[in-house]
Amino acid sequence: MPRLSLTINGRAVKARQGETILGAARERGIFIPTLCNLDGLKPLGGCRICLVEVRGHPRPVPACATKVEEGMVVTTDSERVVSMRRMVVELLLAERNHQCPVCVMNNNCELQAVARLLGIDHVRYDFIAPRAVLDISHERFGIDHNRCILCRRCVRVCDEIEGAHTWDVNGRGAASRIISDLAEPWGLSGTCTDCGKCVQACPTGALFAKGTETTGKGTICLEKLVAWRQRREP
Amino acid sequence: MSRIKLATAWLSGCSGCHMGILNLHGGLMELFQLCDLVYSPLADFKEYPAEVDIALIEGAISNRDNLEMARIIRRYTKKVVSLGDCAINGNVAALRNPGGKAAVLEAAYADPVNKPVVFGECVPPLFDKVLPLHQVIPVDAFIPGCPPEPEAIRVALHRVIERL
């Protein structure tokens, strides 16, 4: 297989044809943060955390979904891409209800880890605070849309690895929601094989296994939480 | 150099961040060698003083009283610091935001007969949305955490003092 020569952050790098910028950088120990990327799944380029600059390209490109080319000059840590990554993570935090202290994934969360890595100590944008529901109709798992960042790892792992394609995305933009089958309760899904791959693939606390609902701050009563989230307006 | 005038304030929070300050333990001695506490819920001060160097503010903005207090603090303070997650993003106080004011009043105060909730004049009106501190006044520094680690408070305070 032909080897291509490119430059990443001023370092000469050899890469195989067909490899992504992310893969080539990782092989050389050059770290690029990611969120929607998961090894073994097809790259989506959806979260834009892994944006890098390529000389000659007017816009930054996602490292996870861009193939290396001969003579490419890549910068992964310029001020411009770092500030863009910060902006992307802040927008993700503003889009749903990410209250870490009451989340099942506190301190095990990839979104939290990326925010910490980028030194995000506050969000400059208005919080949308959408009304998002929680579905615990499945016997063993639950989905809390308040924590979802729409990375579609669950959709892809269910489709590409398990072959069930229970999950999909409904709606557009910030109103998008992950749905099971035709927007039915998860517990009633006829396609779900109860394998739990989506729960393992989820980078945040959006998908979780029941029985692990303890945080560092005590136990969450899921039934009460669901009643509160699904209550009718007075 | 004259002694630094330090204030702390407690808006819509649980006082956990003030516990974080108390958890400085020995660090408190170190802190008060440099600073005088001029306003704080930890001591009995009635009025916010006219000249303050650093104010650590715990809690989100969830009612008119919080907003007035935040504006007073900003007017008389050189460096305003958001202390803890409630001041930074609303955190637990902002859990009510998706439902708004009506939902939280109903959940907390409505009686079984569903009589409308009536508050007297002395209760500050709740805002429909809980806001982070930096969305109502300019904030100079942020100390995240729920509550912030004492070491984070210590390091951040020293950095703010250096920048005075």
mmCIF file of C-alpha atoms in Angstrom:
data_model
loop_
_atom_site.group_PDB
_atom_site.id
_atom_site.type_symbol
_atom_site.label_atom_id
_atom_site.label_comp_id
_atom_site.label_asym_id
_atom_site.label_seq_id
_atom_site.Cartn_x
_atom_site.Cartn_y
_atom_site.Cartn_z
ATOM 1 C CA MET A 1 0.000 0.000 0.000
ATOM 2 C CA PRO A 2 1.502 3.376 -0.941
ATOM 3 C CA ARG A 3 2.840 5.531 1.843
ATOM 4 C CA LEU A 4 2.034 9.220 1.788
ATOM 5 C CA SER A 5 4.136 12.013 3.281
ATOM 6 C CA LEU A 6 2.490 14.843 5.104
ATOM 7 C CA THR A 7 3.265 17.356 7.845
ATOM 8 C CA ILE A 8 1.368 17.546 11.138
ATOM 9 C CA ASN A 9 2.254 20.446 13.447
ATOM 10 C CA GLY A 10 5.560 20.868 11.598
ATOM 11 C CA ARG A 11 6.510 17.190 11.995
ATOM 12 C CA ALA A 12 7.067 15.002 8.935
ATOM 13 C CA VAL A 13 4.634 12.076 9.087
ATOM 14 C CA LYS A 14 4.211 8.990 6.891
ATOM 15 C CA ALA A 15 0.716 7.581 6.562
ATOM 16 C CA ARG A 16 -1.041 4.834 4.623
ATOM 17 C CA GLN A 17 -3.336 5.821 1.808
ATOM 18 C CA GLY A 18 -6.939 5.802 3.016
ATOM 19 C CA GLU A 19 -5.967 6.635 6.581
ATOM 20 C CA THR A 20 -7.628 9.620 8.267
ATOM 21 C CA ILE A 21 -5.767 12.645 9.632
ATOM 22 C CA LEU A 22 -6.892 11.537 13.110
ATOM 23 C CA GLY A 23 -5.422 8.065 12.661
ATOM 24 C CA ALA A 24 -2.128 9.407 11.281
ATOM 25 C CA ALA A 25 -1.831 11.915 14.138
ATOM 26 C CA ARG A 26 -2.599 9.315 16.823
ATOM 27 C CA GLU A 27 0.041 6.956 15.452
ATOM 28 C CA ARG A 28 2.603 9.710 16.025
ATOM 29 C CA GLY A 29 1.289 10.499 19.509
ATOM 30 C CA ILE A 30 -0.264 13.786 18.393
ATOM 31 C CA PHE A 31 -3.450 14.191 20.404
ATOM 32 C CA ILE A 32 -6.635 15.519 18.780
ATOM 33 C CA PRO A 33 -9.735 15.602 21.023
ATOM 34 C CA THR A 34 -12.835 13.761 19.697
ATOM 35 C CA LEU A 35 -16.411 13.139 20.816
ATOM 36 C CA CYS A 36 -18.540 11.553 18.076
ATOM 37 C CA ASN A 37 -15.643 9.373 16.871
ATOM 38 C CA LEU A 38 -15.501 5.822 18.204
ATOM 39 C CA ASP A 39 -12.928 3.274 17.040
ATOM 40 C CA GLY A 40 -14.653 0.553 15.027
ATOM 41 C CA LEU A 41 -17.481 2.777 13.771
ATOM 42 C CA LYS A 42 -17.600 4.681 10.508
ATOM 43 C CA PRO A 43 -16.547 8.296 11.044
ATOM 44 C CA LEU A 44 -19.367 10.829 11.078
ATOM 45 C CA GLY A 45 -17.606 14.192 11.405
ATOM 46 C CA GLY A 46 -20.634 15.403 13.319
ATOM 47 C CA CYS A 47 -19.388 16.934 16.571
ATOM 48 C CA ARG A 48 -16.621 19.129 15.055
ATOM 49 C CA ILE A 49 -14.385 18.761 18.130
ATOM 50 C CA CYS A 50 -11.558 17.297 16.030
ATOM 51 C CA LEU A 51 -11.390 20.243 13.601
ATOM 52 C CA VAL A 52 -7.888 20.819 12.208
ATOM 53 C CA GLU A 53 -6.493 23.277 9.704
ATOM 54 C CA VAL A 54 -5.179 22.080 6.356
ATOM 55 C CA ARG A 55 -3.105 24.510 4.325
ATOM 56 C CA GLY A 56 -4.971 25.533 1.197
ATOM 57 C CA HIS A 57 -8.406 24.717 2.640
ATOM 58 C CA PRO A 58 -10.505 27.812 3.372
ATOM 59 C CA ARG A 59 -12.264 26.105 6.296
ATOM 60 C CA PRO A 60 -11.038 23.713 9.016
ATOM 61 C CA VAL A 61 -11.822 20.044 8.352
ATOM 62 C CA PRO A 62 -12.797 17.227 10.781
ATOM 63 C CA ALA A 63 -9.700 15.072 11.357
ATOM 64 C CA CYS A 64 -11.798 11.931 11.931
ATOM 65 C CA ALA A 65 -13.473 12.058 8.519
ATOM 66 C CA THR A 66 -10.746 13.531 6.297
ATOM 67 C CA LYS A 67 -8.376 11.210 4.455
ATOM 68 C CA VAL A 68 -4.679 12.052 4.300
ATOM 69 C CA GLU A 69 -3.280 13.342 1.005
ATOM 70 C CA GLU A 70 0.265 13.557 -0.302
ATOM 71 C CA GLY A 71 1.981 16.781 0.828
ATOM 72 C CA MET A 72 -0.814 17.831 3.206
ATOM 73 C CA VAL A 73 0.181 20.425 5.801
ATOM 74 C CA VAL A 74 -1.983 19.968 8.915
ATOM 75 C CA THR A 75 -2.139 22.107 12.061
ATOM 76 C CA THR A 76 -4.022 20.604 15.023
ATOM 77 C CA ASP A 77 -3.340 23.184 17.726
ATOM 78 C CA SER A 78 -3.602 26.659 16.149
ATOM 79 C CA GLU A 79 -5.324 29.373 18.148
ATOM 80 C CA ARG A 80 -8.148 29.376 15.604
ATOM 81 C CA VAL A 81 -9.055 25.673 15.856
ATOM 82 C CA VAL A 82 -8.655 25.615 19.640
ATOM 83 C CA SER A 83 -11.069 28.536 19.975
ATOM 84 C CA MET A 84 -13.464 26.797 17.561
ATOM 85 C CA ARG A 85 -13.338 23.605 19.648
ATOM 86 C CA ARG A 86 -14.107 25.641 22.757
ATOM 87 C CA MET A 87 -17.050 27.236 20.998
ATOM 88 C CA VAL A 88 -18.387 23.855 19.850
ATOM 89 C CA VAL A 89 -18.232 22.385 23.365
ATOM 90 C CA GLU A 90 -19.850 25.495 24.876
ATOM 91 C CA LEU A 91 -22.674 25.258 22.319
ATOM 92 C CA LEU A 92 -23.150 21.563 23.175
ATOM 93 C CA LEU A 93 -23.372 22.461 26.866
ATOM 94 C CA ALA A 94 -25.877 25.260 26.141
ATOM 95 C CA GLU A 95 -28.101 23.099 23.936
ATOM 96 C CA ARG A 96 -29.378 20.565 26.526
ATOM 97 C CA ASN A 97 -29.511 20.362 30.308
ATOM 98 C CA HIS A 98 -26.045 19.273 31.391
ATOM 99 C CA GLN A 99 -26.055 19.424 35.189
ATOM 100 C CA CYS A 100 -23.004 17.350 36.059
ATOM 101 C CA PRO A 101 -23.529 17.006 39.835
ATOM 102 C CA VAL A 102 -26.854 15.205 39.319
ATOM 103 C CA CYS A 103 -25.762 13.102 36.313
ATOM 104 C CA VAL A 104 -25.058 9.352 36.437
ATOM 105 C CA MET A 105 -21.875 9.845 34.417
ATOM 106 C CA ASN A 106 -20.317 12.626 36.512
ATOM 107 C CA ASN A 107 -16.522 12.168 36.390
ATOM 108 C CA ASN A 108 -16.824 9.381 33.775
ATOM 109 C CA CYS A 109 -18.146 11.606 31.004
ATOM 110 C CA GLU A 110 -16.344 12.291 27.729
ATOM 111 C CA LEU A 111 -18.113 15.636 27.247
ATOM 112 C CA GLN A 112 -17.044 16.723 30.735
ATOM 113 C CA ALA A 113 -13.495 15.496 30.061
ATOM 114 C CA VAL A 114 -13.251 17.456 26.792
ATOM 115 C CA ALA A 115 -14.648 20.593 28.473
ATOM 116 C CA ARG A 116 -12.086 20.215 31.252
ATOM 117 C CA LEU A 117 -9.295 19.626 28.744
ATOM 118 C CA LEU A 118 -10.198 22.789 26.833
ATOM 119 C CA GLY A 119 -10.298 24.786 30.080
ATOM 120 C CA ILE A 120 -13.967 25.698 29.754
ATOM 121 C CA ASP A 121 -14.903 27.260 33.094
ATOM 122 C CA HIS A 122 -18.113 28.919 31.890
ATOM 123 C CA VAL A 123 -20.402 29.027 28.858
ATOM 124 C CA ARG A 124 -20.688 32.312 26.973
ATOM 125 C CA TYR A 125 -24.021 31.471 25.334
ATOM 126 C CA ASP A 126 -27.564 31.468 26.676
ATOM 127 C CA PHE A 127 -28.700 28.069 27.910
ATOM 128 C CA ILE A 128 -31.648 26.854 25.843
ATOM 129 C CA ALA A 129 -32.963 24.666 28.709
ATOM 130 C CA PRO A 130 -35.225 22.585 26.445
ATOM 131 C CA ARG A 131 -37.932 20.303 27.803
ATOM 132 C CA ALA A 132 -36.369 16.929 27.166
ATOM 133 C CA VAL A 133 -37.839 13.668 28.373
ATOM 134 C CA LEU A 134 -36.407 10.547 29.941
ATOM 135 C CA ASP A 135 -37.401 7.068 28.735
ATOM 136 C CA ILE A 136 -36.913 4.227 31.214
ATOM 137 C CA SER A 137 -39.441 1.880 29.635
ATOM 138 C CA HIS A 138 -36.655 -0.592 28.777
ATOM 139 C CA GLU A 139 -36.143 -3.263 31.397
ATOM 140 C CA ARG A 140 -32.404 -2.753 31.810
ATOM 141 C CA PHE A 141 -31.507 0.608 30.279
ATOM 142 C CA GLY A 142 -32.673 4.202 30.137
ATOM 143 C CA ILE A 143 -32.210 7.218 27.866
ATOM 144 C CA ASP A 144 -32.117 10.779 29.208
ATOM 145 C CA HIS A 145 -32.377 13.255 26.331
ATOM 146 C CA ASN A 146 -31.243 16.069 28.630
ATOM 147 C CA ARG A 147 -27.668 14.745 28.364
ATOM 148 C CA CYS A 148 -27.667 13.795 24.663
ATOM 149 C CA ILE A 149 -25.212 15.573 22.359
ATOM 150 C CA LEU A 150 -26.499 13.879 19.166
ATOM 151 C CA CYS A 151 -23.112 12.274 18.424
ATOM 152 C CA ARG A 152 -25.026 9.310 16.950
ATOM 153 C CA ARG A 153 -22.613 6.742 18.337
ATOM 154 C CA CYS A 154 -25.641 4.771 19.587
ATOM 155 C CA VAL A 155 -27.275 4.965 16.145
ATOM 156 C CA ARG A 156 -24.106 3.793 14.398
ATOM 157 C CA VAL A 157 -23.159 1.019 16.842
ATOM 158 C CA CYS A 158 -26.713 -0.363 16.687
ATOM 159 C CA ASP A 159 -26.705 -0.257 12.896
ATOM 160 C CA GLU A 160 -23.115 -1.173 11.997
ATOM 161 C CA ILE A 161 -22.142 -3.609 14.758
ATOM 162 C CA GLU A 162 -25.357 -5.075 16.163
ATOM 163 C CA GLY A 163 -27.226 -4.807 12.852
ATOM 164 C CA ALA A 164 -30.511 -3.947 14.544
ATOM 165 C CA HIS A 165 -30.850 -0.230 13.672
ATOM 166 C CA THR A 166 -33.210 0.417 16.567
ATOM 167 C CA TRP A 167 -31.957 3.979 17.015
ATOM 168 C CA ASP A 168 -32.329 6.848 14.600
ATOM 169 C CA VAL A 169 -32.577 10.634 14.636
ATOM 170 C CA ASN A 170 -35.854 12.517 14.434
ATOM 171 C CA GLY A 171 -36.179 16.237 13.722
ATOM 172 C CA ARG A 172 -33.738 18.931 12.650
ATOM 173 C CA GLY A 173 -31.056 21.018 14.358
ATOM 174 C CA ALA A 174 -31.389 21.622 18.084
ATOM 175 C CA ALA A 175 -34.860 20.014 18.023
ATOM 176 C CA SER A 176 -33.371 16.662 16.910
ATOM 177 C CA ARG A 177 -34.012 13.713 19.184
ATOM 178 C CA ILE A 178 -32.691 10.161 19.208
ATOM 179 C CA ILE A 179 -35.656 7.809 18.745
ATOM 180 C CA SER A 180 -36.093 4.047 18.995
ATOM 181 C CA ASP A 181 -37.943 2.472 16.069
ATOM 182 C CA LEU A 182 -40.687 4.870 14.940
ATOM 183 C CA ALA A 183 -40.446 7.123 18.024
ATOM 184 C CA GLU A 184 -41.911 4.471 20.299
ATOM 185 C CA PRO A 185 -40.954 3.834 23.917
ATOM 186 C CA TRP A 186 -37.672 1.904 24.032
ATOM 187 C CA GLY A 187 -39.224 -0.870 26.094
ATOM 188 C CA LEU A 188 -41.771 -1.561 23.324
ATOM 189 C CA SER A 189 -39.169 -1.757 20.563
ATOM 190 C CA GLY A 190 -39.497 -4.844 18.409
ATOM 191 C CA THR A 191 -36.006 -4.477 16.932
ATOM 192 C CA CYS A 192 -33.932 -3.857 20.091
ATOM 193 C CA THR A 193 -31.936 -6.953 21.019
ATOM 194 C CA ASP A 194 -31.189 -5.668 24.561
ATOM 195 C CA CYS A 195 -27.453 -5.952 23.796
ATOM 196 C CA GLY A 196 -26.455 -2.702 25.527
ATOM 197 C CA LYS A 197 -23.908 -1.631 22.897
ATOM 198 C CA CYS A 198 -25.519 1.823 22.659
ATOM 199 C CA VAL A 199 -25.133 2.284 26.410
ATOM 200 C CA GLN A 200 -21.449 1.376 26.167
ATOM 201 C CA ALA A 201 -20.961 3.674 23.168
ATOM 202 C CA CYS A 202 -22.620 6.758 24.703
ATOM 203 C CA PRO A 203 -20.027 9.390 25.665
ATOM 204 C CA THR A 204 -22.306 11.146 28.184
ATOM 205 C CA GLY A 205 -24.992 10.158 30.684
ATOM 206 C CA ALA A 206 -27.699 10.073 27.984
ATOM 207 C CA LEU A 207 -27.774 6.273 27.803
ATOM 208 C CA PHE A 208 -27.314 4.417 31.051
ATOM 209 C CA ALA A 209 -27.839 1.003 32.600
ATOM 210 C CA LYS A 210 -30.390 0.809 35.384
ATOM 211 C CA GLY A 211 -29.055 -0.219 38.736
ATOM 212 C CA THR A 212 -26.015 1.993 38.322
ATOM 213 C CA GLU A 213 -27.963 5.131 39.099
ATOM 214 C CA THR A 214 -25.712 6.160 41.947
ATOM 215 C CA THR A 215 -23.621 9.272 41.665
ATOM 216 C CA GLY A 216 -21.054 10.484 44.102
ATOM 217 C CA LYS A 217 -23.871 12.462 45.738
ATOM 218 C CA GLY A 218 -26.255 9.615 46.526
ATOM 219 C CA THR A 219 -28.934 7.578 44.776
ATOM 220 C CA ILE A 220 -31.312 8.976 42.201
ATOM 221 C CA CYS A 221 -34.923 7.787 42.333
ATOM 222 C CA LEU A 222 -35.574 7.249 38.620
ATOM 223 C CA GLU A 223 -39.354 6.976 38.952
ATOM 224 C CA LYS A 224 -39.567 10.372 40.710
ATOM 225 C CA LEU A 225 -37.226 11.913 38.171
ATOM 226 C CA VAL A 226 -39.342 10.651 35.278
ATOM 227 C CA ALA A 227 -42.552 11.877 36.934
ATOM 228 C CA TRP A 228 -40.997 15.323 37.371
ATOM 229 C CA ARG A 229 -39.681 15.531 33.813
ATOM 230 C CA GLN A 230 -42.898 14.239 32.234
ATOM 231 C CA ARG A 231 -45.338 16.229 34.389
ATOM 232 C CA ARG A 232 -47.997 18.405 32.761
ATOM 233 C CA GLU A 233 -47.793 22.182 32.984
ATOM 234 C CA PRO A 234 -50.093 23.519 35.705
ATOM 235 C CA MET B 1 0.432 47.084 50.121
ATOM 236 C CA SER B 2 -2.749 47.653 52.079
ATOM 237 C CA ARG B 3 -4.827 44.710 53.194
ATOM 238 C CA ILE B 4 -7.183 43.208 50.617
ATOM 239 C CA LYS B 5 -10.886 43.655 51.261
ATOM 240 C CA LEU B 6 -12.606 40.325 50.583
ATOM 241 C CA ALA B 7 -16.369 39.776 50.384
ATOM 242 C CA THR B 8 -18.390 36.607 49.840
ATOM 243 C CA ALA B 9 -22.056 36.435 48.877
ATOM 244 C CA TRP B 10 -24.680 33.729 48.824
ATOM 245 C CA LEU B 11 -27.312 33.982 46.076
ATOM 246 C CA SER B 12 -29.378 30.974 44.890
ATOM 247 C CA GLY B 13 -27.088 28.211 46.046
ATOM 248 C CA CYS B 14 -26.972 25.662 48.836
ATOM 249 C CA SER B 15 -24.058 27.254 50.782
ATOM 250 C CA GLY B 16 -21.906 24.284 49.788
ATOM 251 C CA CYS B 17 -19.416 26.654 48.146
ATOM 252 C CA HIS B 18 -19.101 28.547 51.433
ATOM 253 C CA MET B 19 -18.421 25.174 53.049
ATOM 254 C CA GLY B 20 -15.714 24.852 50.401
ATOM 255 C CA ILE B 21 -14.187 28.094 51.659
ATOM 256 C CA LEU B 22 -14.325 26.849 55.261
ATOM 257 C CA ASN B 23 -12.681 23.626 54.085
ATOM 258 C CA LEU B 24 -9.549 25.644 53.320
ATOM 259 C CA HIS B 25 -8.746 24.860 56.982
ATOM 260 C CA GLY B 26 -5.156 26.061 57.467
ATOM 261 C CA GLY B 27 -5.431 27.944 54.183
ATOM 262 C CA LEU B 28 -7.895 30.266 55.923
ATOM 263 C CA MET B 29 -5.095 31.507 58.204
ATOM 264 C CA GLU B 30 -2.935 32.104 55.153
ATOM 265 C CA LEU B 31 -5.814 33.910 53.416
ATOM 266 C CA PHE B 32 -6.621 36.191 56.325
ATOM 267 C CA GLN B 33 -3.006 37.242 56.658
ATOM 268 C CA LEU B 34 -3.591 39.024 53.341
ATOM 269 C CA CYS B 35 -7.304 39.802 53.473
ATOM 270 C CA ASP B 36 -9.986 41.286 55.674
ATOM 271 C CA LEU B 37 -13.461 39.809 55.376
ATOM 272 C CA VAL B 38 -15.729 42.831 54.880
ATOM 273 C CA TYR B 39 -19.000 41.176 53.856
ATOM 274 C CA SER B 40 -20.136 37.556 54.093
ATOM 275 C CA PRO B 41 -22.938 35.268 55.257
ATOM 276 C CA LEU B 42 -20.233 33.728 57.459
ATOM 277 C CA ALA B 43 -20.181 36.924 59.548
ATOM 278 C CA ASP B 44 -22.726 39.530 60.599
ATOM 279 C CA PHE B 45 -22.552 42.427 58.128
ATOM 280 C CA LYS B 46 -25.710 44.360 57.284
ATOM 281 C CA GLU B 47 -24.580 46.475 54.331
ATOM 282 C CA TYR B 48 -22.314 45.779 51.385
ATOM 283 C CA PRO B 49 -19.337 48.156 51.853
ATOM 284 C CA ALA B 50 -18.471 50.816 49.272
ATOM 285 C CA GLU B 51 -14.976 49.605 48.339
ATOM 286 C CA VAL B 52 -14.271 45.911 48.005
ATOM 287 C CA ASP B 53 -11.311 44.334 46.202
ATOM 288 C CA ILE B 54 -12.551 40.776 45.612
ATOM 289 C CA ALA B 55 -16.036 39.273 45.894
ATOM 290 C CA LEU B 56 -16.616 35.513 45.735
ATOM 291 C CA ILE B 57 -20.216 34.924 44.690
ATOM 292 C CA GLU B 58 -21.945 31.620 45.237
ATOM 293 C CA GLY B 59 -25.266 30.756 43.612
ATOM 294 C CA ALA B 60 -27.308 31.560 40.535
ATOM 295 C CA ILE B 61 -29.656 34.470 39.802
ATOM 296 C CA SER B 62 -33.145 33.128 40.364
ATOM 297 C CA ASN B 63 -35.081 36.075 41.822
ATOM 298 C CA ARG B 64 -35.107 39.879 41.912
ATOM 299 C CA ASP B 65 -33.234 39.983 45.210
ATOM 300 C CA ASN B 66 -30.351 37.974 43.677
ATOM 301 C CA LEU B 67 -30.199 40.372 40.728
ATOM 302 C CA GLU B 68 -30.158 43.503 42.922
ATOM 303 C CA MET B 69 -27.463 42.016 45.139
ATOM 304 C CA ALA B 70 -25.342 41.058 42.098
ATOM 305 C CA ARG B 71 -25.584 44.613 40.748
ATOM 306 C CA ILE B 72 -24.644 46.132 44.110
ATOM 307 C CA ILE B 73 -21.646 43.814 44.351
ATOM 308 C CA ARG B 74 -20.518 44.671 40.798
ATOM 309 C CA ARG B 75 -20.795 48.426 41.453
ATOM 310 C CA TYR B 76 -18.582 48.380 44.561
ATOM 311 C CA THR B 77 -16.135 45.566 43.729
ATOM 312 C CA LYS B 78 -12.925 45.489 41.693
ATOM 313 C CA LYS B 79 -12.850 41.753 40.921
ATOM 314 C CA VAL B 80 -16.002 39.644 40.927
ATOM 315 C CA VAL B 81 -15.470 35.869 41.012
ATOM 316 C CA SER B 82 -18.148 33.239 40.260
ATOM 317 C CA LEU B 83 -17.711 30.581 42.939
ATOM 318 C CA GLY B 84 -19.086 27.146 42.062
ATOM 319 C CA ASP B 85 -21.332 25.663 39.395
ATOM 320 C CA CYS B 86 -24.577 27.466 40.354
ATOM 321 C CA ALA B 87 -23.009 30.879 39.707
ATOM 322 C CA ILE B 88 -21.350 29.534 36.547
ATOM 323 C CA ASN B 89 -24.211 27.690 34.819
ATOM 324 C CA GLY B 90 -27.221 27.676 37.149
ATOM 325 C CA ASN B 91 -26.555 24.035 37.974
ATOM 326 C CA VAL B 92 -29.084 22.555 40.424
ATOM 327 C CA ALA B 93 -30.937 25.870 40.719
ATOM 328 C CA ALA B 94 -31.418 25.810 36.918
ATOM 329 C CA LEU B 95 -32.967 22.321 36.955
ATOM 330 C CA ARG B 96 -36.306 24.139 36.956
ATOM 331 C CA ASN B 97 -35.586 26.093 33.767
ATOM 332 C CA PRO B 98 -37.209 23.677 31.283
ATOM 333 C CA GLY B 99 -40.524 24.012 33.155
ATOM 334 C CA GLY B 100 -40.216 27.668 34.140
ATOM 335 C CA LYS B 101 -41.475 29.494 37.230
ATOM 336 C CA ALA B 102 -45.064 28.220 37.245
ATOM 337 C CA ALA B 103 -44.007 24.578 37.309
ATOM 338 C CA VAL B 104 -41.642 25.020 40.248
ATOM 339 C CA LEU B 105 -44.139 27.016 42.336
ATOM 340 C CA GLU B 106 -46.767 24.385 41.657
ATOM 341 C CA ALA B 107 -44.446 21.534 42.578
ATOM 342 C CA ALA B 108 -43.200 23.183 45.761
ATOM 343 C CA TYR B 109 -46.175 25.055 47.182
ATOM 344 C CA ALA B 110 -49.505 24.058 45.626
ATOM 345 C CA ASP B 111 -51.910 22.463 48.074
ATOM 346 C CA PRO B 112 -53.979 19.413 47.127
ATOM 347 C CA VAL B 113 -57.026 21.575 46.318
ATOM 348 C CA ASN B 114 -54.908 23.477 43.763
ATOM 349 C CA LYS B 115 -55.502 26.917 45.204
ATOM 350 C CA PRO B 116 -53.360 29.569 43.515
ATOM 351 C CA VAL B 117 -50.134 30.358 45.328
ATOM 352 C CA VAL B 118 -50.100 33.868 46.843
ATOM 353 C CA PHE B 119 -46.940 35.376 48.270
ATOM 354 C CA GLY B 120 -46.666 38.538 50.355
ATOM 355 C CA GLU B 121 -44.606 41.582 49.411
ATOM 356 C CA CYS B 122 -41.603 40.413 51.440
ATOM 357 C CA VAL B 123 -40.870 37.442 49.163
ATOM 358 C CA PRO B 124 -38.698 38.454 46.184
ATOM 359 C CA PRO B 125 -40.383 37.455 42.899
ATOM 360 C CA LEU B 126 -38.872 34.442 41.182
ATOM 361 C CA PHE B 127 -37.621 34.850 37.630
ATOM 362 C CA ASP B 128 -38.969 32.501 35.001
ATOM 363 C CA LYS B 129 -35.435 31.324 34.150
ATOM 364 C CA VAL B 130 -32.494 30.914 36.492
ATOM 365 C CA LEU B 131 -29.460 32.691 35.025
ATOM 366 C CA PRO B 132 -25.734 32.287 35.558
ATOM 367 C CA LEU B 133 -24.055 35.260 37.231
ATOM 368 C CA HIS B 134 -22.037 36.286 34.153
ATOM 369 C CA GLN B 135 -25.245 36.772 32.168
ATOM 370 C CA VAL B 136 -26.372 39.609 34.458
ATOM 371 C CA ILE B 137 -23.070 41.278 35.467
ATOM 372 C CA PRO B 138 -19.504 41.113 34.072
ATOM 373 C CA VAL B 139 -17.493 38.471 35.950
ATOM 374 C CA ASP B 140 -13.684 38.507 36.160
ATOM 375 C CA ALA B 141 -12.918 34.895 37.116
ATOM 376 C CA PHE B 142 -14.628 31.528 37.500
ATOM 377 C CA ILE B 143 -14.005 28.754 40.036
ATOM 378 C CA PRO B 144 -15.939 25.668 38.838
ATOM 379 C CA GLY B 145 -16.936 22.717 40.995
ATOM 380 C CA CYS B 146 -19.918 21.518 42.977
ATOM 381 C CA PRO B 147 -18.613 22.478 45.453
ATOM 382 C CA PRO B 148 -15.207 23.783 44.279
ATOM 383 C CA GLU B 149 -12.224 21.968 45.718
ATOM 384 C CA PRO B 150 -10.614 23.993 48.531
ATOM 385 C CA GLU B 151 -7.308 23.813 46.651
ATOM 386 C CA ALA B 152 -8.994 25.282 43.529
ATOM 387 C CA ILE B 153 -10.369 28.152 45.644
ATOM 388 C CA ARG B 154 -6.946 28.756 47.196
ATOM 389 C CA VAL B 155 -5.063 28.793 43.889
ATOM 390 C CA ALA B 156 -7.698 30.887 42.090
ATOM 391 C CA LEU B 157 -7.853 33.439 44.910
ATOM 392 C CA HIS B 158 -4.088 33.859 44.835
ATOM 393 C CA ARG B 159 -4.199 34.403 41.078
ATOM 394 C CA VAL B 160 -6.943 37.015 41.435
ATOM 395 C CA ILE B 161 -4.966 38.736 44.198
ATOM 396 C CA GLU B 162 -1.899 38.847 41.916
ATOM 397 C CA ARG B 163 -3.977 40.549 39.216
ATOM 398 C CA LEU B 164 -5.421 43.249 41.512
#
